[in-house]
PDB file of C-alpha atoms and ligand atoms in Angstrom:
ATOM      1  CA  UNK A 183     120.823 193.003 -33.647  1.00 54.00           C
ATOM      2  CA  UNK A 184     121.217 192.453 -30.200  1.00 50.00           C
ATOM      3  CA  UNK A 185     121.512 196.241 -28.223  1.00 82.00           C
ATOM      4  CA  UNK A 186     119.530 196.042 -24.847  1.00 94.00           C
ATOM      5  CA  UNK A 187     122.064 197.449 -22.727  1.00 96.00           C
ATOM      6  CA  UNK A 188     121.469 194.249 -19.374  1.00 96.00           C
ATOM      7  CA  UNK A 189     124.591 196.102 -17.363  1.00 98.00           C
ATOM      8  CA  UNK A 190     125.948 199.389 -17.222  1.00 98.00           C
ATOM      9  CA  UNK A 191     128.774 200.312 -14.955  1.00 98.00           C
ATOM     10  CA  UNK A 192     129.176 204.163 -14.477  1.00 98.00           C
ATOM     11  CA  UNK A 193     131.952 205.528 -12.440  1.00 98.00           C
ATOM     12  CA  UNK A 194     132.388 202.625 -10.242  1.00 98.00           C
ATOM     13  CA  UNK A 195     135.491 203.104  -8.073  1.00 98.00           C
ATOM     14  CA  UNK A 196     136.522 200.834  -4.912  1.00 98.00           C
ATOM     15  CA  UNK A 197     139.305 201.932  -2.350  1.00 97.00           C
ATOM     16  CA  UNK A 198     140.264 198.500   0.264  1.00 96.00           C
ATOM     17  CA  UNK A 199     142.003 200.357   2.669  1.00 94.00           C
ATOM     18  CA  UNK A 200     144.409 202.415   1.624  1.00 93.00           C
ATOM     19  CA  UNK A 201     144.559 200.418  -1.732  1.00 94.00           C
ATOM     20  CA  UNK A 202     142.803 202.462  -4.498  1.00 96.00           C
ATOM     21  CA  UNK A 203     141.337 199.073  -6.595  1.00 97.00           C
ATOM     22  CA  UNK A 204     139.151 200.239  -8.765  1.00 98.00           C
ATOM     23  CA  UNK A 205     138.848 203.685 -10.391  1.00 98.00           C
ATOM     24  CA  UNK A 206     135.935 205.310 -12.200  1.00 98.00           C
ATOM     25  CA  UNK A 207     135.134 202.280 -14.000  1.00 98.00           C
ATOM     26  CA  UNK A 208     132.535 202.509 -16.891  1.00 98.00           C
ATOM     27  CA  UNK A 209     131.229 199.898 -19.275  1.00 98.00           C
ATOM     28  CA  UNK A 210     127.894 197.975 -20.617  1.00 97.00           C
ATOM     29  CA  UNK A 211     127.097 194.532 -21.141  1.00 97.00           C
ATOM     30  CA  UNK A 212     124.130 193.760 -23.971  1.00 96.00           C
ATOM     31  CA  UNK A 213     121.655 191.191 -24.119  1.00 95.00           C
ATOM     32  CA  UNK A 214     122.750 188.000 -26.024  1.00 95.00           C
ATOM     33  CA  UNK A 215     126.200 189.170 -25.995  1.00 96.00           C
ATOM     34  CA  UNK A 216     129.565 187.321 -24.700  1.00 97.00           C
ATOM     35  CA  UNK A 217     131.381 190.333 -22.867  1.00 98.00           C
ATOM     36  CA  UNK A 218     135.023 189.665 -21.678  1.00 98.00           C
ATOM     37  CA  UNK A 219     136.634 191.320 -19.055  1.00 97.00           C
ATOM     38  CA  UNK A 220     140.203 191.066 -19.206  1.00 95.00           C
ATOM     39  CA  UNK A 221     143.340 192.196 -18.189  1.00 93.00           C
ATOM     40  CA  UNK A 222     146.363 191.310 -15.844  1.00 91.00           C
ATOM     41  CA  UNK A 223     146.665 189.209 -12.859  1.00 91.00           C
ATOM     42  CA  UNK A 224     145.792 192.007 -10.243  1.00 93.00           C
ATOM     43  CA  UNK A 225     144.200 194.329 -12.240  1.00 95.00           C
ATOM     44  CA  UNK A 226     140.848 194.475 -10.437  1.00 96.00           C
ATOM     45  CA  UNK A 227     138.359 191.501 -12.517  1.00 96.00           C
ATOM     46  CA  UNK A 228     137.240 189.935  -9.903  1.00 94.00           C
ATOM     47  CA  UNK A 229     136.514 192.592  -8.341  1.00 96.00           C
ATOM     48  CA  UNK A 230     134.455 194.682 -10.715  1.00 97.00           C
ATOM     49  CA  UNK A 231     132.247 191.325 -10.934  1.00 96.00           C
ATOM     50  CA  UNK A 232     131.989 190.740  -7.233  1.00 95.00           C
ATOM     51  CA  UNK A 233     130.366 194.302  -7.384  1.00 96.00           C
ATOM     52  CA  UNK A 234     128.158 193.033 -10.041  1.00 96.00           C
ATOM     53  CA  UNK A 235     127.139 190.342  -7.610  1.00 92.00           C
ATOM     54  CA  UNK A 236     126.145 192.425  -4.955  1.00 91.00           C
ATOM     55  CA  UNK A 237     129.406 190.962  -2.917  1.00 91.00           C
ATOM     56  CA  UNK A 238     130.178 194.557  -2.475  1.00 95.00           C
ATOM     57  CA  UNK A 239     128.686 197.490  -1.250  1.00 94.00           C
ATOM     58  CA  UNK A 240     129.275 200.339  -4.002  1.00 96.00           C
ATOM     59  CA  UNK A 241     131.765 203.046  -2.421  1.00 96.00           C
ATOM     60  CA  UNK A 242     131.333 205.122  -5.660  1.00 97.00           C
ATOM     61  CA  UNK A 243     129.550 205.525  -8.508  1.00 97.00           C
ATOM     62  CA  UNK A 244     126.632 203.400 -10.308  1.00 95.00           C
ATOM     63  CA  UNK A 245     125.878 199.802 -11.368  1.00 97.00           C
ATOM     64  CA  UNK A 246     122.415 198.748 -13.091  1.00 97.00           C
ATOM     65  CA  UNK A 247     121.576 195.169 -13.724  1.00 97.00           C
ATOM     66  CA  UNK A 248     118.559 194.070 -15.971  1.00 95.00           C
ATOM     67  CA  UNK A 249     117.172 197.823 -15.240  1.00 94.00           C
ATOM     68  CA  UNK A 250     117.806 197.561 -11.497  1.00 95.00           C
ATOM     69  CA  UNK A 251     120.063 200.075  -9.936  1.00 95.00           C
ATOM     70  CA  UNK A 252     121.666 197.290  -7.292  1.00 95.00           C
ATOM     71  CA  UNK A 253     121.918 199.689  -4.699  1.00 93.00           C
ATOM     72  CA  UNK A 254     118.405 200.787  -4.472  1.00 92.00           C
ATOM     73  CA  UNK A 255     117.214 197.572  -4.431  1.00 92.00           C
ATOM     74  CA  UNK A 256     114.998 195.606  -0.616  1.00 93.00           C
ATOM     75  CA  UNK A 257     115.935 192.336   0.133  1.00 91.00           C
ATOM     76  CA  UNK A 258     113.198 190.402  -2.042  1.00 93.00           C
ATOM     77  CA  UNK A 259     114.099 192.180  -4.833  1.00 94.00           C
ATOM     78  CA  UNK A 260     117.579 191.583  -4.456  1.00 92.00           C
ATOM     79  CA  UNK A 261     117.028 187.913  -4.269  1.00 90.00           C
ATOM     80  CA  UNK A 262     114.587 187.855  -7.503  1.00 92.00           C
ATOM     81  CA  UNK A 263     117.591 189.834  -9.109  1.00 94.00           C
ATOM     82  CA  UNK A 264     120.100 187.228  -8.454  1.00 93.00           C
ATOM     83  CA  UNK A 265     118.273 184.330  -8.681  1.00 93.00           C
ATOM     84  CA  UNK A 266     118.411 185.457 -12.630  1.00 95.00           C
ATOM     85  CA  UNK A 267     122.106 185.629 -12.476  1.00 95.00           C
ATOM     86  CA  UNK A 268     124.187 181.957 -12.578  1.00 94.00           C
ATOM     87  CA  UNK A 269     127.747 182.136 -11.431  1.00 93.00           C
ATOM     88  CA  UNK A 270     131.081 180.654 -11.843  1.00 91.00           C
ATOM     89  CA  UNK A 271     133.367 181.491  -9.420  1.00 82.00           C
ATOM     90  CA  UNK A 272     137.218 181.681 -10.254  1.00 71.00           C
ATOM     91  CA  UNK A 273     138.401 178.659  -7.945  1.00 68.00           C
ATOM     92  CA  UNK A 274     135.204 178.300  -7.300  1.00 63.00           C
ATOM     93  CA  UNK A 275     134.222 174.086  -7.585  1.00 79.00           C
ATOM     94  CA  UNK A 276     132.158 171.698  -6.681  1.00 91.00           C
ATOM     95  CA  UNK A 277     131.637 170.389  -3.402  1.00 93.00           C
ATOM     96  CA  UNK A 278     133.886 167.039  -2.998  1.00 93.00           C
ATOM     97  CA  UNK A 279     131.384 165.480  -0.171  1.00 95.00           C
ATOM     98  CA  UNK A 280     128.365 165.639  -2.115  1.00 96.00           C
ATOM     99  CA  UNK A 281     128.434 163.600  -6.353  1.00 97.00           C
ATOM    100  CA  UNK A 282     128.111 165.450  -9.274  1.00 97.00           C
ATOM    101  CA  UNK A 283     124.229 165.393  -9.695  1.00 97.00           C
ATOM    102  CA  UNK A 284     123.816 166.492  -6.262  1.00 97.00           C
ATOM    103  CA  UNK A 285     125.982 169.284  -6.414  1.00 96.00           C
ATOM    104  CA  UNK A 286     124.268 170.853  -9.954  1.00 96.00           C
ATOM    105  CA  UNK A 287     120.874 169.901  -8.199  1.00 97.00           C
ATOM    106  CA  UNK A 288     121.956 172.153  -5.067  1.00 95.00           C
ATOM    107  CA  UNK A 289     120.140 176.036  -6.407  1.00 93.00           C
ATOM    108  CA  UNK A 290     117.141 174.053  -7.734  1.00 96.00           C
ATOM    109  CA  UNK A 291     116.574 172.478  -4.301  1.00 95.00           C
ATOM    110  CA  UNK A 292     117.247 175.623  -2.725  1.00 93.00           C
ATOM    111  CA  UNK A 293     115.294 178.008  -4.968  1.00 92.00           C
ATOM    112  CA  UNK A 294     112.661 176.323  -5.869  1.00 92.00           C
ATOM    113  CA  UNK A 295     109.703 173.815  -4.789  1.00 94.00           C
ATOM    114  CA  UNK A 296     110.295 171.441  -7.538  1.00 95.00           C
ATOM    115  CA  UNK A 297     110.273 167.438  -6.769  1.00 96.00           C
ATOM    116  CA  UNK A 298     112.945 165.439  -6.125  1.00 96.00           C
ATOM    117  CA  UNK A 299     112.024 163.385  -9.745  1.00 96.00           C
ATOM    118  CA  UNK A 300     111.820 166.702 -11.766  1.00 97.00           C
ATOM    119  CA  UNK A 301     115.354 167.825 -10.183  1.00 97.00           C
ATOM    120  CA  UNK A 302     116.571 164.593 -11.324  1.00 97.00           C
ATOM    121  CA  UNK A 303     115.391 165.225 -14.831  1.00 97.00           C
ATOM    122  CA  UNK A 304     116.569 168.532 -14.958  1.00 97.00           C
ATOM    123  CA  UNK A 305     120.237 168.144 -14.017  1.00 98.00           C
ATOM    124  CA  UNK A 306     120.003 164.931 -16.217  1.00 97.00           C
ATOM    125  CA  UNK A 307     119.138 167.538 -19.187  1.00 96.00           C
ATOM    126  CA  UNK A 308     121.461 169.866 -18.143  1.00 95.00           C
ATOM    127  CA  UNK A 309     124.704 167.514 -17.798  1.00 96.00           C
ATOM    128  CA  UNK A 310     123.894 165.896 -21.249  1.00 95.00           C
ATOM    129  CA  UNK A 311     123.885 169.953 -22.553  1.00 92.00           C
ATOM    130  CA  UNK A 312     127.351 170.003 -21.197  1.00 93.00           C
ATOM    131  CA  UNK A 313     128.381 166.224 -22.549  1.00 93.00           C
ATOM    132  CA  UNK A 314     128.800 165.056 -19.138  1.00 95.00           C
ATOM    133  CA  UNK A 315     126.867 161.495 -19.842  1.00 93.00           C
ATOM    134  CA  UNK A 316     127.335 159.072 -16.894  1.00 95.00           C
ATOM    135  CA  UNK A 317     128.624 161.175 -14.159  1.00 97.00           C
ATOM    136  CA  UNK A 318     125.403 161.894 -12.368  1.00 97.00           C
ATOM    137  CA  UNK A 319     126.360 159.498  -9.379  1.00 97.00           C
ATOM    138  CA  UNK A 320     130.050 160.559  -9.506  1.00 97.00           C
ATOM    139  CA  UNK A 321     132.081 162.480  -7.169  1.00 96.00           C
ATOM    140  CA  UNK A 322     133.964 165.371  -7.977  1.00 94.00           C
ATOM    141  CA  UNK A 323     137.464 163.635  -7.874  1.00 93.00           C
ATOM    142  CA  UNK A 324     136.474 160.701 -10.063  1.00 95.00           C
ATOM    143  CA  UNK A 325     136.218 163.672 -13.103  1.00 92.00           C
ATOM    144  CA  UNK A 326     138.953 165.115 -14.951  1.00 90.00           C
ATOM    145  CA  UNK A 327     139.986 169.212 -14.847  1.00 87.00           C
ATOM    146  CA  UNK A 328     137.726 169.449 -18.010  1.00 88.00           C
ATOM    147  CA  UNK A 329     134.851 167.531 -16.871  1.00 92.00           C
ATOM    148  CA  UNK A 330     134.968 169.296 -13.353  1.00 92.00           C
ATOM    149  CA  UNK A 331     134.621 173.039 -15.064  1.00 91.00           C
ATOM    150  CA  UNK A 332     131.928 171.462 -17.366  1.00 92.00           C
ATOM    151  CA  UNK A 333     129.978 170.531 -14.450  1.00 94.00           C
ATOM    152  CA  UNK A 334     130.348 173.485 -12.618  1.00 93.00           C
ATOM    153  CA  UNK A 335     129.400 175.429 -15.802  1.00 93.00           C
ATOM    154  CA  UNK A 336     125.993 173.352 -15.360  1.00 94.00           C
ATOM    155  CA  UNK A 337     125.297 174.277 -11.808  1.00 95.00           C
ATOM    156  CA  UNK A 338     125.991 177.585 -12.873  1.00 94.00           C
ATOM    157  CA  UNK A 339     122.838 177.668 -15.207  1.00 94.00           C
ATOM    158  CA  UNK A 340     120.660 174.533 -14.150  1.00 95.00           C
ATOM    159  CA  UNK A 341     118.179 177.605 -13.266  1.00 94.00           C
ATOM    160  CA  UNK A 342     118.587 178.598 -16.850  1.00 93.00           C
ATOM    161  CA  UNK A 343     119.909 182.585 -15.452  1.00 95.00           C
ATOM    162  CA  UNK A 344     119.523 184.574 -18.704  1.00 95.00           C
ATOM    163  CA  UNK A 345     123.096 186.241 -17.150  1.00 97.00           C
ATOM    164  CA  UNK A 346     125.811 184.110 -16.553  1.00 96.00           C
ATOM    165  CA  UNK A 347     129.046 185.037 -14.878  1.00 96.00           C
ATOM    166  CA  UNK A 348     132.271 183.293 -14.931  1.00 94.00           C
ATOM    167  CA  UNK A 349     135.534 183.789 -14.264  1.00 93.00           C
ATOM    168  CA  UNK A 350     138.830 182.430 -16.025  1.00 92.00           C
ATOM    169  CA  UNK A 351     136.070 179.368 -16.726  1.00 91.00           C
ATOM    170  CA  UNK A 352     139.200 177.747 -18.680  1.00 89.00           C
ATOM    171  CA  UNK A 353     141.741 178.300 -16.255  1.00 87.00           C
ATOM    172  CA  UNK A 354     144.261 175.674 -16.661  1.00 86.00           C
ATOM    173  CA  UNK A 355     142.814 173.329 -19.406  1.00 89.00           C
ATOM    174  CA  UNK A 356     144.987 172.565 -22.100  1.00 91.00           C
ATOM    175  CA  UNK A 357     143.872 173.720 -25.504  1.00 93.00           C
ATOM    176  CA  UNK A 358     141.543 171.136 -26.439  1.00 92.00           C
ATOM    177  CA  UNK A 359     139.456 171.169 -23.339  1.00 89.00           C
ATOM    178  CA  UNK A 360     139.416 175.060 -23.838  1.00 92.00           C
ATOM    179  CA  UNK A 361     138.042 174.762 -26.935  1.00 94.00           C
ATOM    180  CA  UNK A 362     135.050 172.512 -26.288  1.00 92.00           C
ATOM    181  CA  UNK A 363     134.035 174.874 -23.399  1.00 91.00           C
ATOM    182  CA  UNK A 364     134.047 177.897 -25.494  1.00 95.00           C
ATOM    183  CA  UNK A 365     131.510 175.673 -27.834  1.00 94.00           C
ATOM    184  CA  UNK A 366     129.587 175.104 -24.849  1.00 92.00           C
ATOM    185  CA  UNK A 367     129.603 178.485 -24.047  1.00 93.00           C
ATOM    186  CA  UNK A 368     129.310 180.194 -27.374  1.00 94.00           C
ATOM    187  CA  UNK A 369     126.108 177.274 -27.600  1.00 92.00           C
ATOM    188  CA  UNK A 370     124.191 178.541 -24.261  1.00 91.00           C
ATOM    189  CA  UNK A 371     124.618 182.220 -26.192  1.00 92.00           C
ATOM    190  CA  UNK A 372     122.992 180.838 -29.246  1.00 91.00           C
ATOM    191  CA  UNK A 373     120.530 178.075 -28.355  1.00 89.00           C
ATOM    192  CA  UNK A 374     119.645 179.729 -24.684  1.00 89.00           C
ATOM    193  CA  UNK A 375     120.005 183.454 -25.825  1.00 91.00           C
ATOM    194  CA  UNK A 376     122.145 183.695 -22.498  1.00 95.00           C
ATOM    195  CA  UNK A 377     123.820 186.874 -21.989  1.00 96.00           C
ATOM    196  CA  UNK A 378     127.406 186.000 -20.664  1.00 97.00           C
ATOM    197  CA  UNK A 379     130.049 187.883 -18.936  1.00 97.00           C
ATOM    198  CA  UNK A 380     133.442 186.146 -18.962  1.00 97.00           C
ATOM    199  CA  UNK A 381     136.455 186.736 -17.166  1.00 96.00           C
ATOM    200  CA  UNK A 382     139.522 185.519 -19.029  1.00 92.00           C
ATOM    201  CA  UNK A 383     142.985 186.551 -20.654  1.00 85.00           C
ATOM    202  CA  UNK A 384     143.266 183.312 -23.475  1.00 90.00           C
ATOM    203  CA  UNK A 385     143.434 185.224 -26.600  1.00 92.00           C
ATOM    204  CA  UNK A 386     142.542 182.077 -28.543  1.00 93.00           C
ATOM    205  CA  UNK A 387     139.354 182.078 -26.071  1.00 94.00           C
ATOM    206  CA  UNK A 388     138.663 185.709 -26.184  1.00 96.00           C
ATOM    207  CA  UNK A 389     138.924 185.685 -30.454  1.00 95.00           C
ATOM    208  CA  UNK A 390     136.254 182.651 -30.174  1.00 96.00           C
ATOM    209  CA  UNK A 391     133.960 183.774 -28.124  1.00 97.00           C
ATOM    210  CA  UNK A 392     133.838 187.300 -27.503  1.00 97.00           C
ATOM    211  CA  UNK A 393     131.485 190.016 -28.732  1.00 97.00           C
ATOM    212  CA  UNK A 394     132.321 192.870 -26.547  1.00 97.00           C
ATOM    213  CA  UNK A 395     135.810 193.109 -24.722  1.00 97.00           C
ATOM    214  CA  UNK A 396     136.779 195.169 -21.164  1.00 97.00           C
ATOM    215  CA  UNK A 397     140.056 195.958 -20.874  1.00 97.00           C
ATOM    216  CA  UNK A 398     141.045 196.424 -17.725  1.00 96.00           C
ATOM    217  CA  UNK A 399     144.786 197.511 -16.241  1.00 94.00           C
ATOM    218  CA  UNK A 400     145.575 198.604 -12.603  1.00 95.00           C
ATOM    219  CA  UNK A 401     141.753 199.487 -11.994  1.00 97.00           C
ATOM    220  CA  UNK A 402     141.401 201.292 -15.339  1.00 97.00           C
ATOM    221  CA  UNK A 403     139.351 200.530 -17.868  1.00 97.00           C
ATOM    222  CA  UNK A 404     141.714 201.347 -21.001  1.00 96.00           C
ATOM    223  CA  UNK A 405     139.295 200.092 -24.146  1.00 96.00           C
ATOM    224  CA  UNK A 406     135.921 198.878 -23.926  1.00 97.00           C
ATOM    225  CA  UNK A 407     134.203 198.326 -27.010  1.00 96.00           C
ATOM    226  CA  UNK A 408     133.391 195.308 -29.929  1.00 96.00           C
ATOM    227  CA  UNK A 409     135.950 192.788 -30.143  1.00 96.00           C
ATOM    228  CA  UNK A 410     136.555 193.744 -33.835  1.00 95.00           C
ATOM    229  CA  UNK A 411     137.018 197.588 -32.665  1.00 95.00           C
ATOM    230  CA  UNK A 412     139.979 195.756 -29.943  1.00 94.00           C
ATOM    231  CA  UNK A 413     141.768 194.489 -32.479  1.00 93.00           C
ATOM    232  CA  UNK A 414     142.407 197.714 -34.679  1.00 93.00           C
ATOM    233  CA  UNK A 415     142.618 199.823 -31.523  1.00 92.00           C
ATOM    234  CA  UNK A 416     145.600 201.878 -31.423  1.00 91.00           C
ATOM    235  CA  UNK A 417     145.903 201.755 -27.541  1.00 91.00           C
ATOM    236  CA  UNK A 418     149.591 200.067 -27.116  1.00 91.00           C
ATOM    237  CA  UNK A 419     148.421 197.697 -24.198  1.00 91.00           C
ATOM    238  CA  UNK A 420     145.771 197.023 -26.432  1.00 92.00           C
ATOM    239  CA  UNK A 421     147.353 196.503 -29.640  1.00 92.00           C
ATOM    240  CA  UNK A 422     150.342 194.317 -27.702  1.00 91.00           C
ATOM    241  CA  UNK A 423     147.947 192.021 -25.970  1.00 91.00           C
ATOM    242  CA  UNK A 424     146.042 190.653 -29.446  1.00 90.00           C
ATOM    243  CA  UNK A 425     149.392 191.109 -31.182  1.00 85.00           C
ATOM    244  CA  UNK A 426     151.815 189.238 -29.528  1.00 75.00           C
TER     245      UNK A 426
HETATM  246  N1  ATP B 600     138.640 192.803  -0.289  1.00 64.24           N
HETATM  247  C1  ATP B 600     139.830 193.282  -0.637  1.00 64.24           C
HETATM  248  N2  ATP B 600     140.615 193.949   0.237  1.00 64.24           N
HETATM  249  C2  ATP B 600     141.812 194.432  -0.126  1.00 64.24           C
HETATM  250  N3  ATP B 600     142.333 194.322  -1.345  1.00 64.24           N
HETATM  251  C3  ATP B 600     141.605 193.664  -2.258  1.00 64.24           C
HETATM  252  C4  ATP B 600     140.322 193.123  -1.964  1.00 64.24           C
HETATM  253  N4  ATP B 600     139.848 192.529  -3.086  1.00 64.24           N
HETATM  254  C5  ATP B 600     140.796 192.692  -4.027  1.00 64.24           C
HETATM  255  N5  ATP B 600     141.840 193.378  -3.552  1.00 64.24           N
HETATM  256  C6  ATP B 600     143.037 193.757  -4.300  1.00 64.24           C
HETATM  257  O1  ATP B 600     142.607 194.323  -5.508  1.00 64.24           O
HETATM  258  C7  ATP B 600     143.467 193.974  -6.581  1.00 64.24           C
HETATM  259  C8  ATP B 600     142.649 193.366  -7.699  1.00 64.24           C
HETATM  260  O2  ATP B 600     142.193 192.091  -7.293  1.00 64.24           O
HETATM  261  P1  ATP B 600     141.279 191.176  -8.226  1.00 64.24           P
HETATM  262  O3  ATP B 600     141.014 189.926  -7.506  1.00 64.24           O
HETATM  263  O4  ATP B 600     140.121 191.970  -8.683  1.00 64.24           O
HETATM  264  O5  ATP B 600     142.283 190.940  -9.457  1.00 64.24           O
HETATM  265  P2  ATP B 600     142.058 190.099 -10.786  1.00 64.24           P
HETATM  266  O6  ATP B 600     142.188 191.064 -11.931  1.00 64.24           O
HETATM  267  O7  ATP B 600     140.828 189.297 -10.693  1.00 64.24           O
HETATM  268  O8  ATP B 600     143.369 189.176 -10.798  1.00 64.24           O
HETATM  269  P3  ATP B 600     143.553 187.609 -11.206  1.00 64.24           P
HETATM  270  O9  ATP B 600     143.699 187.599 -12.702  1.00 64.24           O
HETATM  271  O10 ATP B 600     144.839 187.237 -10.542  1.00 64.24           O
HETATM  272  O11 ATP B 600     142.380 186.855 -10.702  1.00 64.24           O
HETATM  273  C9  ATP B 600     144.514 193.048  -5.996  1.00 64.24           C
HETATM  274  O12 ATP B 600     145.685 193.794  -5.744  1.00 64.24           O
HETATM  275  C10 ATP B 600     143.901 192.590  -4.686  1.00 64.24           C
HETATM  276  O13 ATP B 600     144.882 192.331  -3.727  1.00 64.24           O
HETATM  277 MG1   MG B 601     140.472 187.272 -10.551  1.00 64.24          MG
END
């Protein structure tokens, strides 16, 4: 069973001004796991994984990625770190001046010396993993809400990261859609032995696909632990938000 710890968090804690946004936060991520963060709109996701991403500089406490402690870490090996790590920002799409191929080929022609042909081939690969047949030459607004997330879900690993971020992937897509990206998701677990950290409050999403859960409220972390542990937790937030 899978029980490489690839993330702890110990004691993280993040004041923005007077704002107090994060307090002593502490959980682990394992290798080959899906690990949700959750909680409400506020409640300081997005922040804990901008912190993962080296977005911010840690005020307070301790955050080790793939046996790195981020803080202690030069430039190069900062890069090497995060070149391992593929992200999908909340809000975060594609670019609308450049088509859909050229926007999944963007960290391979950045990060690496491949040519132009093998690029080609790669995103080809890598849209087909995410059904997106056809839309290589496409621009973003020619795709529908589902299609658009799908193909940002492919930039997000065309380097083939073996830790992938995103957050609220499914934001917005009706039920359907939702579920065929939590296939594609729960697939890049299982075929690519991905680790994956997910930001999102869909219970029908976070019964699919999750392993682990983080519960987070007002900056807290209230339960963190395996989904099946969530679900018989006696914590009222807890209990409420599967229940309900
Ligand atoms: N750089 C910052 N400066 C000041 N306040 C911030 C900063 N970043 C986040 N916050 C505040 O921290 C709180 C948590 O924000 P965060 O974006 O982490 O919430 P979230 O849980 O991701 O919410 P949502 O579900 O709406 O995306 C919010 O009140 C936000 O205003
Ligand atoms: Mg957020």
């Amino acid at each position: 069973m899978a029980d490489k710890k690839i993330i702890e968090v110990n004691g993280l804690s993040a004041t923005f001004g007077e704002r107090e946004v994060l307090r002593d936060v502490s959980f682990s991520a394992y290798q080959g796991e899906v690990t949700v963060i959750l909680g409400e709109s506020g409640s300081g996701k997005t922040t804990v994984l901008k912190h993962l991403l080296g977005l911010y500089d840690i005020q307070e406490g301790y955050v080790s990625i793939l046996d790195n402690d981020i803080s202690d870490l030069n430039e190069e090996e900062q890069k090497d770190l995060y070149l391992k790590m593929g992200v999908f920002y909340q809000n975060g799409g594609l670019l609308n001046s450049l088509t859909v191929g050229e926007n999944v080929s963007l960290p391979l022609e950045q990060h690496t010396h491949l040519d132009d042909d093998l690029i080609r081939r790669i995103v080809l690969t890598k849209l087909q993993l995410m059904h997106l047949n056809g839309v290589y030459d496409m621009f973003p607004s020619q795709l529908s809400g589902g299609m658009l997330k799908r193909a940002a879900l492919a930039r997000a690993m065309v380097m083939d990261p073996p830790l992938l971020f995103c957050d609220e992937p499914g934001a917005g897509l009706d039920p359907i859609s939702l579920a065929s990206l939590d296939k594609l998701i729960l697939n890049l677990r299982k075929e690519l032995g991905m680790s994956i950290v997910i930001i999102t409050h869909e219970v029908s999403s976070i019964l699919r696909i999750a392993d682990r859960i983080v519960f987070i409220d007002e900056g807290k972390i209230i339960f963190t632990g395996k989904i099946k542990d969530a679900l018989e937790s006696k914590n009222k937030e807890v209990h409420d938000f599967f229940h309900i």
